[in-house]
């Protein structure tokens, strides 16, 4: 209103009003151009966030699977051992050796309990961790994609000057900006957590028995099974020596070509498992039934057996089952030995440390850095459009207050209005 009055009284003021009117038409181009630049930057930042988070969650899932698979492998090795022990126990029950079968039953039950505990812990941890990672990844991806759509819609509605839609999109973008800052803090925490986890894995290599991962991979419990394994080794060693002593007697009398049984363990007190060091003229424990087959009587009643067939069919079946179970136990022995020394666990963690830890930390760092960049861009972008909306609203109110005043002036003071038109060309405006 004051500008109109000044314009009516002075031609110079009218020129100033024309300059301001031209500025009102040209100045809004700068916020729009800056907003377009920030929109492009936001799209680039969204791409970085999606790529970094996808790689991080892929690496994290791989690390979790290696740890849990190692625990599952440990329980499977224990079950293989206890299965062989149960086979020996059942064979001894048939032969009537109740004391030995009771001892083996206790050993088998203890190992089965430890294997079940490891398997239960591994299953629960796998389910919880994988579910948590999946939820975080889905929520992050959906939020970032929604952020991308909102940024594009905000810019389009701003360019097309759709004020009502623009108000809602500005409010939505403020909410998404807050979520981006929250995700930035969360992935920053994950980067620190990944670094700490790799440190824990490195510490596990040094001291497996005193570590926070002992609940999943209890090497101290594995170590407690070492006396049991040593006892089994000693029994097999003594049994093979007794069998070879009987074979020596048979070689001296009836069967000079009878082969000795390979003793897979070294002499006490080490009882080291070394099946590769057996002499060439020996047979494995599992091959004993093949040798005894020719000495076994085929007649169940034993009435039509020759002099060389001195083993009954029932005794042959017991020996076959017994030697087969012992051979199964020997096949599982290297796995149990590596478990007791926690070597398989150390190998798995060494794989994580050498192949996955550095990329995991790098992608976590990229995730929170790109989220921080996106959050900053969103703040500036929303501020630009908020400022633009406020300016447009002020200009609309300003235009609405000038026009009624001019109409009133035209009705009340026709002479002055006519002079004003002659001086500043109001009719052309």
mmCIF file of C-alpha atoms in Angstrom, residues 19-404:
data_model
loop_
_atom_site.group_PDB
_atom_site.id
_atom_site.type_symbol
_atom_site.label_atom_id
_atom_site.label_comp_id
_atom_site.label_asym_id
_atom_site.label_seq_id
_atom_site.Cartn_x
_atom_site.Cartn_y
_atom_site.Cartn_z
ATOM 1 C CA UNK A 19 12.304 -3.459 -10.588
ATOM 2 C CA UNK A 20 10.924 -5.266 -7.556
ATOM 3 C CA UNK A 21 8.197 -6.777 -9.703
ATOM 4 C CA UNK A 22 10.815 -8.055 -12.160
ATOM 5 C CA UNK A 23 12.902 -9.430 -9.251
ATOM 6 C CA UNK A 24 9.812 -11.221 -7.979
ATOM 7 C CA UNK A 25 9.611 -13.012 -11.337
ATOM 8 C CA UNK A 26 13.341 -13.831 -11.669
ATOM 9 C CA UNK A 27 14.535 -14.442 -8.102
ATOM 10 C CA UNK A 28 12.542 -17.687 -7.540
ATOM 11 C CA UNK A 29 14.668 -19.338 -10.258
ATOM 12 C CA UNK A 30 17.698 -19.504 -7.949
ATOM 13 C CA UNK A 31 16.084 -21.601 -5.195
ATOM 14 C CA UNK A 32 14.643 -23.901 -7.825
ATOM 15 C CA UNK A 33 18.054 -24.365 -9.458
ATOM 16 C CA UNK A 34 19.730 -25.048 -6.105
ATOM 17 C CA UNK A 35 16.927 -27.455 -5.168
ATOM 18 C CA UNK A 36 17.464 -29.314 -8.443
ATOM 19 C CA UNK A 37 21.179 -29.693 -7.667
ATOM 20 C CA UNK A 38 20.422 -31.036 -4.196
ATOM 21 C CA UNK A 39 17.849 -33.422 -5.664
ATOM 22 C CA UNK A 40 20.525 -34.904 -7.941
ATOM 23 C CA UNK A 41 22.909 -35.181 -4.982
ATOM 24 C CA UNK A 42 20.190 -36.908 -2.941
ATOM 25 C CA UNK A 43 19.627 -39.461 -5.704
ATOM 26 C CA UNK A 44 23.372 -40.203 -5.829
ATOM 27 C CA UNK A 45 23.492 -40.516 -2.031
ATOM 28 C CA UNK A 46 20.516 -42.921 -2.075
ATOM 29 C CA UNK A 47 22.392 -45.114 -4.561
ATOM 30 C CA UNK A 48 25.465 -45.143 -2.315
ATOM 31 C CA UNK A 49 23.361 -46.031 0.735
ATOM 32 C CA UNK A 50 21.579 -48.908 -1.008
ATOM 33 C CA UNK A 51 24.831 -50.332 -2.389
ATOM 34 C CA UNK A 52 26.751 -50.039 0.886
ATOM 35 C CA UNK A 53 23.967 -51.498 3.054
ATOM 36 C CA UNK A 54 23.432 -54.415 0.656
ATOM 37 C CA UNK A 55 27.137 -55.290 0.703
ATOM 38 C CA UNK A 56 27.342 -54.895 4.482
ATOM 39 C CA UNK A 57 24.405 -57.189 5.147
ATOM 40 C CA UNK A 58 25.739 -59.755 2.667
ATOM 41 C CA UNK A 59 29.128 -59.796 4.426
ATOM 42 C CA UNK A 60 27.529 -59.859 7.874
ATOM 43 C CA UNK A 61 25.338 -62.802 6.910
ATOM 44 C CA UNK A 62 28.375 -64.654 5.548
ATOM 45 C CA UNK A 63 30.281 -64.135 8.808
ATOM 46 C CA UNK A 64 27.317 -65.306 10.881
ATOM 47 C CA UNK A 65 26.861 -68.385 8.687
ATOM 48 C CA UNK A 66 30.543 -69.319 9.016
ATOM 49 C CA UNK A 67 30.367 -69.116 12.811
ATOM 50 C CA UNK A 68 27.094 -71.039 13.070
ATOM 51 C CA UNK A 69 28.139 -73.621 10.453
ATOM 52 C CA UNK A 70 31.294 -74.234 12.466
ATOM 53 C CA UNK A 71 29.168 -74.917 15.535
ATOM 54 C CA UNK A 72 26.897 -77.236 13.529
ATOM 55 C CA UNK A 73 29.945 -79.045 12.151
ATOM 56 C CA UNK A 74 31.269 -79.480 15.696
ATOM 57 C CA UNK A 75 28.007 -81.041 16.878
ATOM 58 C CA UNK A 76 27.913 -83.291 13.796
ATOM 59 C CA UNK A 77 31.425 -84.567 14.522
ATOM 60 C CA UNK A 78 30.407 -85.316 18.093
ATOM 61 C CA UNK A 79 27.322 -87.178 16.898
ATOM 62 C CA UNK A 80 29.457 -89.253 14.508
ATOM 63 C CA UNK A 81 31.664 -90.230 17.425
ATOM 64 C CA UNK A 82 28.780 -91.046 19.741
ATOM 65 C CA UNK A 83 27.107 -93.053 16.967
ATOM 66 C CA UNK A 84 30.213 -95.229 16.686
ATOM 67 C CA UNK A 85 30.368 -95.562 20.493
ATOM 68 C CA UNK A 86 26.736 -96.648 20.588
ATOM 69 C CA UNK A 87 27.519 -99.256 17.944
ATOM 70 C CA UNK A 88 30.313 -100.639 20.136
ATOM 71 C CA UNK A 89 28.010 -100.527 23.157
ATOM 72 C CA UNK A 90 25.283 -102.498 21.364
ATOM 73 C CA UNK A 91 27.805 -105.090 20.207
ATOM 74 C CA UNK A 92 29.186 -105.510 23.725
ATOM 75 C CA UNK A 93 25.657 -105.887 25.091
ATOM 76 C CA UNK A 94 25.125 -108.777 22.698
ATOM 77 C CA UNK A 95 28.401 -110.363 23.794
ATOM 78 C CA UNK A 96 27.475 -109.941 27.489
ATOM 79 C CA UNK A 97 30.123 -107.397 28.562
ATOM 80 C CA UNK A 98 27.802 -105.204 30.652
ATOM 81 C CA UNK A 99 30.483 -103.282 32.541
ATOM 82 C CA UNK A 100 32.153 -101.999 29.429
ATOM 83 C CA UNK A 101 28.835 -101.174 27.766
ATOM 84 C CA UNK A 102 27.752 -99.136 30.823
ATOM 85 C CA UNK A 103 31.001 -97.161 30.687
ATOM 86 C CA UNK A 104 30.545 -96.473 26.995
ATOM 87 C CA UNK A 105 26.917 -95.505 27.566
ATOM 88 C CA UNK A 106 27.992 -92.842 30.067
ATOM 89 C CA UNK A 107 30.585 -91.507 27.623
ATOM 90 C CA UNK A 108 28.104 -91.478 24.760
ATOM 91 C CA UNK A 109 25.423 -89.685 26.786
ATOM 92 C CA UNK A 110 27.862 -87.002 27.943
ATOM 93 C CA UNK A 111 29.058 -86.299 24.405
ATOM 94 C CA UNK A 112 25.477 -86.312 23.082
ATOM 95 C CA UNK A 113 24.483 -83.761 25.726
ATOM 96 C CA UNK A 114 27.315 -81.448 24.722
ATOM 97 C CA UNK A 115 26.500 -81.842 21.021
ATOM 98 C CA UNK A 116 22.810 -81.092 21.637
ATOM 99 C CA UNK A 117 23.708 -77.983 23.646
ATOM 100 C CA UNK A 118 25.992 -76.699 20.887
ATOM 101 C CA UNK A 119 23.388 -77.412 18.221
ATOM 102 C CA UNK A 120 20.641 -75.681 20.229
ATOM 103 C CA UNK A 121 22.775 -72.583 20.830
ATOM 104 C CA UNK A 122 23.788 -72.462 17.167
ATOM 105 C CA UNK A 123 20.189 -72.817 15.960
ATOM 106 C CA UNK A 124 18.871 -70.106 18.293
ATOM 107 C CA UNK A 125 21.662 -67.677 17.486
ATOM 108 C CA UNK A 126 21.363 -68.258 13.742
ATOM 109 C CA UNK A 127 17.614 -67.604 13.821
ATOM 110 C CA UNK A 128 17.849 -64.469 15.962
ATOM 111 C CA UNK A 129 20.826 -62.922 14.162
ATOM 112 C CA UNK A 130 19.549 -63.652 10.659
ATOM 113 C CA UNK A 131 16.083 -62.348 11.550
ATOM 114 C CA UNK A 132 17.589 -59.171 13.013
ATOM 115 C CA UNK A 133 19.789 -58.585 9.969
ATOM 116 C CA UNK A 134 16.863 -59.220 7.633
ATOM 117 C CA UNK A 135 14.588 -56.776 9.468
ATOM 118 C CA UNK A 136 17.256 -54.056 9.546
ATOM 119 C CA UNK A 137 18.028 -54.503 5.851
ATOM 120 C CA UNK A 138 14.359 -54.467 4.773
ATOM 121 C CA UNK A 139 13.478 -51.435 6.909
ATOM 122 C CA UNK A 140 16.551 -49.555 5.685
ATOM 123 C CA UNK A 141 15.892 -50.372 2.031
ATOM 124 C CA UNK A 142 12.183 -49.466 2.201
ATOM 125 C CA UNK A 143 12.913 -46.182 4.007
ATOM 126 C CA UNK A 144 15.652 -45.146 1.600
ATOM 127 C CA UNK A 145 13.551 -46.036 -1.463
ATOM 128 C CA UNK A 146 10.616 -44.080 0.001
ATOM 129 C CA UNK A 147 13.037 -41.225 0.591
ATOM 130 C CA UNK A 148 14.026 -41.313 -3.073
ATOM 131 C CA UNK A 149 10.385 -41.212 -4.213
ATOM 132 C CA UNK A 150 9.605 -38.390 -1.776
ATOM 133 C CA UNK A 151 12.583 -36.306 -2.972
ATOM 134 C CA UNK A 152 11.538 -36.649 -6.610
ATOM 135 C CA UNK A 153 7.886 -35.946 -5.811
ATOM 136 C CA UNK A 154 8.893 -32.919 -3.701
ATOM 137 C CA UNK A 155 10.931 -31.467 -6.527
ATOM 138 C CA UNK A 156 8.241 -32.118 -9.153
ATOM 139 C CA UNK A 157 5.505 -30.577 -7.005
ATOM 140 C CA UNK A 158 7.765 -27.587 -6.364
ATOM 141 C CA UNK A 159 8.477 -27.113 -10.061
ATOM 142 C CA UNK A 160 4.781 -27.408 -10.934
ATOM 143 C CA UNK A 161 3.788 -25.165 -8.009
ATOM 144 C CA UNK A 162 1.355 -27.495 -6.292
ATOM 145 C CA UNK A 163 1.268 -25.912 -2.824
ATOM 146 C CA UNK A 164 -0.982 -28.332 -0.960
ATOM 147 C CA UNK A 165 0.956 -31.399 -2.131
ATOM 148 C CA UNK A 166 4.185 -29.548 -1.437
ATOM 149 C CA UNK A 167 3.199 -28.979 2.201
ATOM 150 C CA UNK A 168 2.555 -32.680 2.769
ATOM 151 C CA UNK A 169 5.767 -33.720 1.006
ATOM 152 C CA UNK A 170 7.823 -31.269 3.057
ATOM 153 C CA UNK A 171 6.421 -32.783 6.246
ATOM 154 C CA UNK A 172 7.111 -36.313 4.950
ATOM 155 C CA UNK A 173 10.658 -35.379 3.955
ATOM 156 C CA UNK A 174 11.301 -33.941 7.427
ATOM 157 C CA UNK A 175 10.214 -37.286 8.897
ATOM 158 C CA UNK A 176 12.404 -39.224 6.459
ATOM 159 C CA UNK A 177 15.325 -36.949 7.287
ATOM 160 C CA UNK A 178 14.954 -37.812 10.966
ATOM 161 C CA UNK A 179 14.889 -41.516 10.055
ATOM 162 C CA UNK A 180 18.028 -41.099 7.955
ATOM 163 C CA UNK A 181 19.828 -39.600 10.958
ATOM 164 C CA UNK A 182 18.636 -42.520 13.093
ATOM 165 C CA UNK A 183 19.915 -45.023 10.528
ATOM 166 C CA UNK A 184 23.198 -43.136 10.393
ATOM 167 C CA UNK A 185 23.625 -43.629 14.142
ATOM 168 C CA UNK A 186 22.623 -47.282 13.904
ATOM 169 C CA UNK A 187 25.101 -48.120 11.138
ATOM 170 C CA UNK A 188 27.785 -46.153 12.924
ATOM 171 C CA UNK A 189 27.160 -48.454 15.887
ATOM 172 C CA UNK A 190 27.282 -51.509 13.567
ATOM 173 C CA UNK A 191 30.651 -50.377 12.239
ATOM 174 C CA UNK A 192 32.011 -50.191 15.787
ATOM 175 C CA UNK A 193 30.349 -53.517 16.645
ATOM 176 C CA UNK A 194 31.928 -55.167 13.577
ATOM 177 C CA UNK A 195 35.325 -53.895 14.605
ATOM 178 C CA UNK A 196 34.834 -55.215 18.144
ATOM 179 C CA UNK A 197 33.641 -58.581 16.806
ATOM 180 C CA UNK A 198 36.756 -58.963 14.689
ATOM 181 C CA UNK A 199 38.825 -58.109 17.764
ATOM 182 C CA UNK A 200 36.983 -60.820 19.717
ATOM 183 C CA UNK A 201 37.692 -63.330 16.939
ATOM 184 C CA UNK A 202 41.348 -62.395 17.032
ATOM 185 C CA UNK A 203 41.376 -62.839 20.819
ATOM 186 C CA UNK A 204 39.695 -66.215 20.368
ATOM 187 C CA UNK A 205 42.674 -67.326 18.309
ATOM 188 C CA UNK A 206 44.914 -66.552 21.252
ATOM 189 C CA UNK A 207 42.745 -67.920 24.093
ATOM 190 C CA UNK A 208 39.710 -69.988 23.012
ATOM 191 C CA UNK A 209 38.757 -70.904 26.584
ATOM 192 C CA UNK A 210 38.271 -67.348 27.883
ATOM 193 C CA UNK A 211 36.125 -65.572 25.331
ATOM 194 C CA UNK A 212 32.605 -64.209 24.853
ATOM 195 C CA UNK A 213 32.021 -66.715 22.020
ATOM 196 C CA UNK A 214 32.390 -69.675 24.376
ATOM 197 C CA UNK A 215 28.594 -69.982 24.676
ATOM 198 C CA UNK A 216 28.350 -70.769 20.956
ATOM 199 C CA UNK A 217 31.629 -72.647 20.521
ATOM 200 C CA UNK A 218 32.636 -73.959 23.952
ATOM 201 C CA UNK A 219 36.227 -75.034 23.465
ATOM 202 C CA UNK A 220 36.595 -75.565 27.201
ATOM 203 C CA UNK A 221 33.865 -78.210 27.025
ATOM 204 C CA UNK A 222 35.623 -79.788 24.062
ATOM 205 C CA UNK A 223 38.793 -79.825 26.116
ATOM 206 C CA UNK A 224 36.989 -81.664 28.916
ATOM 207 C CA UNK A 225 36.374 -84.541 26.488
ATOM 208 C CA UNK A 226 40.100 -85.076 25.983
ATOM 209 C CA UNK A 227 40.419 -87.694 28.808
ATOM 210 C CA UNK A 228 37.493 -89.581 27.273
ATOM 211 C CA UNK A 229 39.142 -89.619 23.862
ATOM 212 C CA UNK A 230 42.470 -90.625 25.400
ATOM 213 C CA UNK A 231 40.730 -93.508 27.193
ATOM 214 C CA UNK A 232 39.205 -94.725 23.939
ATOM 215 C CA UNK A 233 42.589 -94.485 22.236
ATOM 216 C CA UNK A 234 44.243 -96.533 24.997
ATOM 217 C CA UNK A 235 41.573 -99.233 24.799
ATOM 218 C CA UNK A 236 41.863 -99.572 21.043
ATOM 219 C CA UNK A 237 45.653 -99.647 21.319
ATOM 220 C CA UNK A 238 45.543 -102.471 23.929
ATOM 221 C CA UNK A 239 42.923 -104.393 21.959
ATOM 222 C CA UNK A 240 44.972 -104.308 18.738
ATOM 223 C CA UNK A 241 48.075 -105.463 20.630
ATOM 224 C CA UNK A 242 46.153 -108.426 22.094
ATOM 225 C CA UNK A 243 44.803 -109.338 18.644
ATOM 226 C CA UNK A 244 48.324 -109.184 17.152
ATOM 227 C CA UNK A 245 49.628 -111.362 19.994
ATOM 228 C CA UNK A 246 47.027 -114.016 19.103
ATOM 229 C CA UNK A 247 47.948 -113.656 15.448
ATOM 230 C CA UNK A 248 51.600 -114.316 16.334
ATOM 231 C CA UNK A 249 50.566 -117.581 17.990
ATOM 232 C CA UNK A 250 48.540 -118.594 14.951
ATOM 233 C CA UNK A 251 51.431 -117.736 12.614
ATOM 234 C CA UNK A 252 53.734 -119.989 14.607
ATOM 235 C CA UNK A 253 51.347 -122.959 14.368
ATOM 236 C CA UNK A 254 48.663 -123.069 11.691
ATOM 237 C CA UNK A 255 48.621 -119.834 9.627
ATOM 238 C CA UNK A 256 52.111 -118.490 8.854
ATOM 239 C CA UNK A 257 50.738 -116.060 6.234
ATOM 240 C CA UNK A 258 48.179 -114.439 8.531
ATOM 241 C CA UNK A 259 48.558 -110.632 8.470
ATOM 242 C CA UNK A 260 48.837 -108.408 11.524
ATOM 243 C CA UNK A 261 46.285 -105.693 12.354
ATOM 244 C CA UNK A 262 47.470 -102.086 12.015
ATOM 245 C CA UNK A 263 47.601 -100.293 15.320
ATOM 246 C CA UNK A 264 46.585 -96.696 14.461
ATOM 247 C CA UNK A 265 47.905 -95.248 17.735
ATOM 248 C CA UNK A 266 51.404 -94.610 18.963
ATOM 249 C CA UNK A 267 52.629 -96.204 22.243
ATOM 250 C CA UNK A 268 51.654 -94.603 25.569
ATOM 251 C CA UNK A 269 51.467 -92.069 27.008
ATOM 252 C CA UNK A 270 50.782 -89.997 23.854
ATOM 253 C CA UNK A 271 48.498 -92.396 21.964
ATOM 254 C CA UNK A 272 48.807 -90.245 18.852
ATOM 255 C CA UNK A 273 46.502 -91.164 15.994
ATOM 256 C CA UNK A 274 48.748 -91.948 13.014
ATOM 257 C CA UNK A 275 47.109 -94.467 10.638
ATOM 258 C CA UNK A 276 49.425 -93.485 7.781
ATOM 259 C CA UNK A 277 52.434 -94.971 9.562
ATOM 260 C CA UNK A 278 51.164 -98.544 9.482
ATOM 261 C CA UNK A 279 53.460 -101.129 7.793
ATOM 262 C CA UNK A 280 52.472 -102.464 4.401
ATOM 263 C CA UNK A 281 51.922 -106.043 5.626
ATOM 264 C CA UNK A 282 49.108 -105.030 8.002
ATOM 265 C CA UNK A 283 45.355 -104.612 7.616
ATOM 266 C CA UNK A 284 42.946 -102.045 9.020
ATOM 267 C CA UNK A 285 40.643 -102.917 11.892
ATOM 268 C CA UNK A 286 37.668 -102.551 9.557
ATOM 269 C CA UNK A 287 39.162 -105.191 7.227
ATOM 270 C CA UNK A 288 39.398 -107.888 9.917
ATOM 271 C CA UNK A 289 36.048 -109.488 8.889
ATOM 272 C CA UNK A 290 37.400 -109.981 5.350
ATOM 273 C CA UNK A 291 40.301 -112.008 6.716
ATOM 274 C CA UNK A 292 38.145 -113.997 9.140
ATOM 275 C CA UNK A 293 35.587 -114.821 6.459
ATOM 276 C CA UNK A 294 37.592 -117.846 5.273
ATOM 277 C CA UNK A 295 37.823 -119.175 8.836
ATOM 278 C CA UNK A 296 34.100 -118.880 9.513
ATOM 279 C CA UNK A 297 31.816 -121.882 9.418
ATOM 280 C CA UNK A 298 28.944 -121.373 7.019
ATOM 281 C CA UNK A 299 26.738 -123.908 8.786
ATOM 282 C CA UNK A 300 24.750 -122.192 11.575
ATOM 283 C CA UNK A 301 24.722 -125.432 13.568
ATOM 284 C CA UNK A 302 28.437 -126.067 13.021
ATOM 285 C CA UNK A 303 27.905 -129.674 11.900
ATOM 286 C CA UNK A 304 29.440 -129.447 8.417
ATOM 287 C CA UNK A 305 32.492 -127.262 9.139
ATOM 288 C CA UNK A 306 36.013 -128.190 8.093
ATOM 289 C CA UNK A 307 39.041 -128.091 10.361
ATOM 290 C CA UNK A 308 40.145 -124.621 9.244
ATOM 291 C CA UNK A 309 36.675 -123.126 9.832
ATOM 292 C CA UNK A 310 36.861 -122.699 13.596
ATOM 293 C CA UNK A 311 34.776 -119.480 13.935
ATOM 294 C CA UNK A 312 31.037 -119.816 14.287
ATOM 295 C CA UNK A 313 28.668 -117.634 12.283
ATOM 296 C CA UNK A 314 27.304 -115.916 15.408
ATOM 297 C CA UNK A 315 30.775 -115.008 16.653
ATOM 298 C CA UNK A 316 31.702 -113.772 13.191
ATOM 299 C CA UNK A 317 28.723 -111.377 13.189
ATOM 300 C CA UNK A 318 29.755 -110.037 16.595
ATOM 301 C CA UNK A 319 33.326 -109.467 15.383
ATOM 302 C CA UNK A 320 32.048 -107.855 12.195
ATOM 303 C CA UNK A 321 29.788 -105.422 14.080
ATOM 304 C CA UNK A 322 32.475 -104.683 16.665
ATOM 305 C CA UNK A 323 35.256 -103.973 14.148
ATOM 306 C CA UNK A 324 32.903 -101.930 11.961
ATOM 307 C CA UNK A 325 31.960 -99.711 14.922
ATOM 308 C CA UNK A 326 35.595 -99.297 15.922
ATOM 309 C CA UNK A 327 36.512 -98.340 12.354
ATOM 310 C CA UNK A 328 33.675 -95.775 12.331
ATOM 311 C CA UNK A 329 35.057 -94.393 15.575
ATOM 312 C CA UNK A 330 38.536 -94.191 14.044
ATOM 313 C CA UNK A 331 37.122 -92.397 10.988
ATOM 314 C CA UNK A 332 35.555 -89.785 13.294
ATOM 315 C CA UNK A 333 38.690 -89.529 15.433
ATOM 316 C CA UNK A 334 40.472 -86.763 13.431
ATOM 317 C CA UNK A 335 37.368 -84.571 13.638
ATOM 318 C CA UNK A 336 37.080 -85.066 17.374
ATOM 319 C CA UNK A 337 40.784 -84.415 17.796
ATOM 320 C CA UNK A 338 40.511 -81.125 15.922
ATOM 321 C CA UNK A 339 37.508 -80.192 18.072
ATOM 322 C CA UNK A 340 39.361 -80.865 21.303
ATOM 323 C CA UNK A 341 42.221 -78.690 20.152
ATOM 324 C CA UNK A 342 39.631 -76.216 18.775
ATOM 325 C CA UNK A 343 41.525 -76.277 15.497
ATOM 326 C CA UNK A 344 38.442 -76.327 13.251
ATOM 327 C CA UNK A 345 37.064 -73.304 15.110
ATOM 328 C CA UNK A 346 40.360 -71.466 14.800
ATOM 329 C CA UNK A 347 40.472 -72.222 11.071
ATOM 330 C CA UNK A 348 36.950 -70.837 10.594
ATOM 331 C CA UNK A 349 37.759 -67.668 12.511
ATOM 332 C CA UNK A 350 41.017 -67.268 10.626
ATOM 333 C CA UNK A 351 38.989 -67.343 7.395
ATOM 334 C CA UNK A 352 36.732 -64.588 8.739
ATOM 335 C CA UNK A 353 39.675 -62.464 9.868
ATOM 336 C CA UNK A 354 41.565 -62.737 6.585
ATOM 337 C CA UNK A 355 38.674 -62.550 4.100
ATOM 338 C CA UNK A 356 35.659 -60.861 5.630
ATOM 339 C CA UNK A 357 36.549 -58.589 8.547
ATOM 340 C CA UNK A 358 38.106 -55.779 6.537
ATOM 341 C CA UNK A 359 35.335 -55.661 3.873
ATOM 342 C CA UNK A 360 32.698 -55.866 6.621
ATOM 343 C CA UNK A 361 34.096 -52.818 8.414
ATOM 344 C CA UNK A 362 34.617 -50.974 5.128
ATOM 345 C CA UNK A 363 31.021 -51.424 3.948
ATOM 346 C CA UNK A 364 29.672 -50.510 7.386
ATOM 347 C CA UNK A 365 31.728 -47.311 7.244
ATOM 348 C CA UNK A 366 30.447 -46.602 3.723
ATOM 349 C CA UNK A 367 26.873 -47.174 4.914
ATOM 350 C CA UNK A 368 26.953 -44.669 7.772
ATOM 351 C CA UNK A 369 28.994 -42.155 5.764
ATOM 352 C CA UNK A 370 26.533 -42.244 2.850
ATOM 353 C CA UNK A 371 23.608 -42.035 5.283
ATOM 354 C CA UNK A 372 25.161 -38.995 6.915
ATOM 355 C CA UNK A 373 25.635 -37.409 3.470
ATOM 356 C CA UNK A 374 22.035 -38.164 2.537
ATOM 357 C CA UNK A 375 20.784 -36.727 5.833
ATOM 358 C CA UNK A 376 22.686 -33.461 5.341
ATOM 359 C CA UNK A 377 21.458 -33.163 1.755
ATOM 360 C CA UNK A 378 17.895 -33.797 2.882
ATOM 361 C CA UNK A 379 18.151 -31.066 5.515
ATOM 362 C CA UNK A 380 19.283 -28.487 2.954
ATOM 363 C CA UNK A 381 16.799 -29.675 0.328
ATOM 364 C CA UNK A 382 13.817 -29.449 2.662
ATOM 365 C CA UNK A 383 14.979 -26.069 4.001
ATOM 366 C CA UNK A 384 15.216 -24.721 0.447
ATOM 367 C CA UNK A 385 11.690 -25.820 -0.436
ATOM 368 C CA UNK A 386 10.364 -24.629 2.935
ATOM 369 C CA UNK A 387 11.916 -21.195 2.361
ATOM 370 C CA UNK A 388 10.532 -21.153 -1.188
ATOM 371 C CA UNK A 389 7.030 -21.965 0.077
ATOM 372 C CA UNK A 390 7.214 -19.185 2.688
ATOM 373 C CA UNK A 391 8.412 -16.666 0.092
ATOM 374 C CA UNK A 392 5.665 -17.610 -2.358
ATOM 375 C CA UNK A 393 3.081 -17.279 0.368
ATOM 376 C CA UNK A 394 4.334 -13.791 1.274
ATOM 377 C CA UNK A 395 4.265 -12.716 -2.366
ATOM 378 C CA UNK A 396 0.711 -14.000 -2.787
ATOM 379 C CA UNK A 397 -0.406 -12.037 0.284
ATOM 380 C CA UNK A 398 1.422 -8.962 -1.019
ATOM 381 C CA UNK A 399 -0.296 -9.195 -4.442
ATOM 382 C CA UNK A 400 -3.664 -9.656 -2.795
ATOM 383 C CA UNK A 401 -3.274 -6.442 -0.730
ATOM 384 C CA UNK A 402 -2.171 -4.214 -3.644
ATOM 385 C CA UNK A 403 -4.911 -4.962 -6.133
ATOM 386 C CA UNK A 404 -7.902 -4.016 -3.928
#
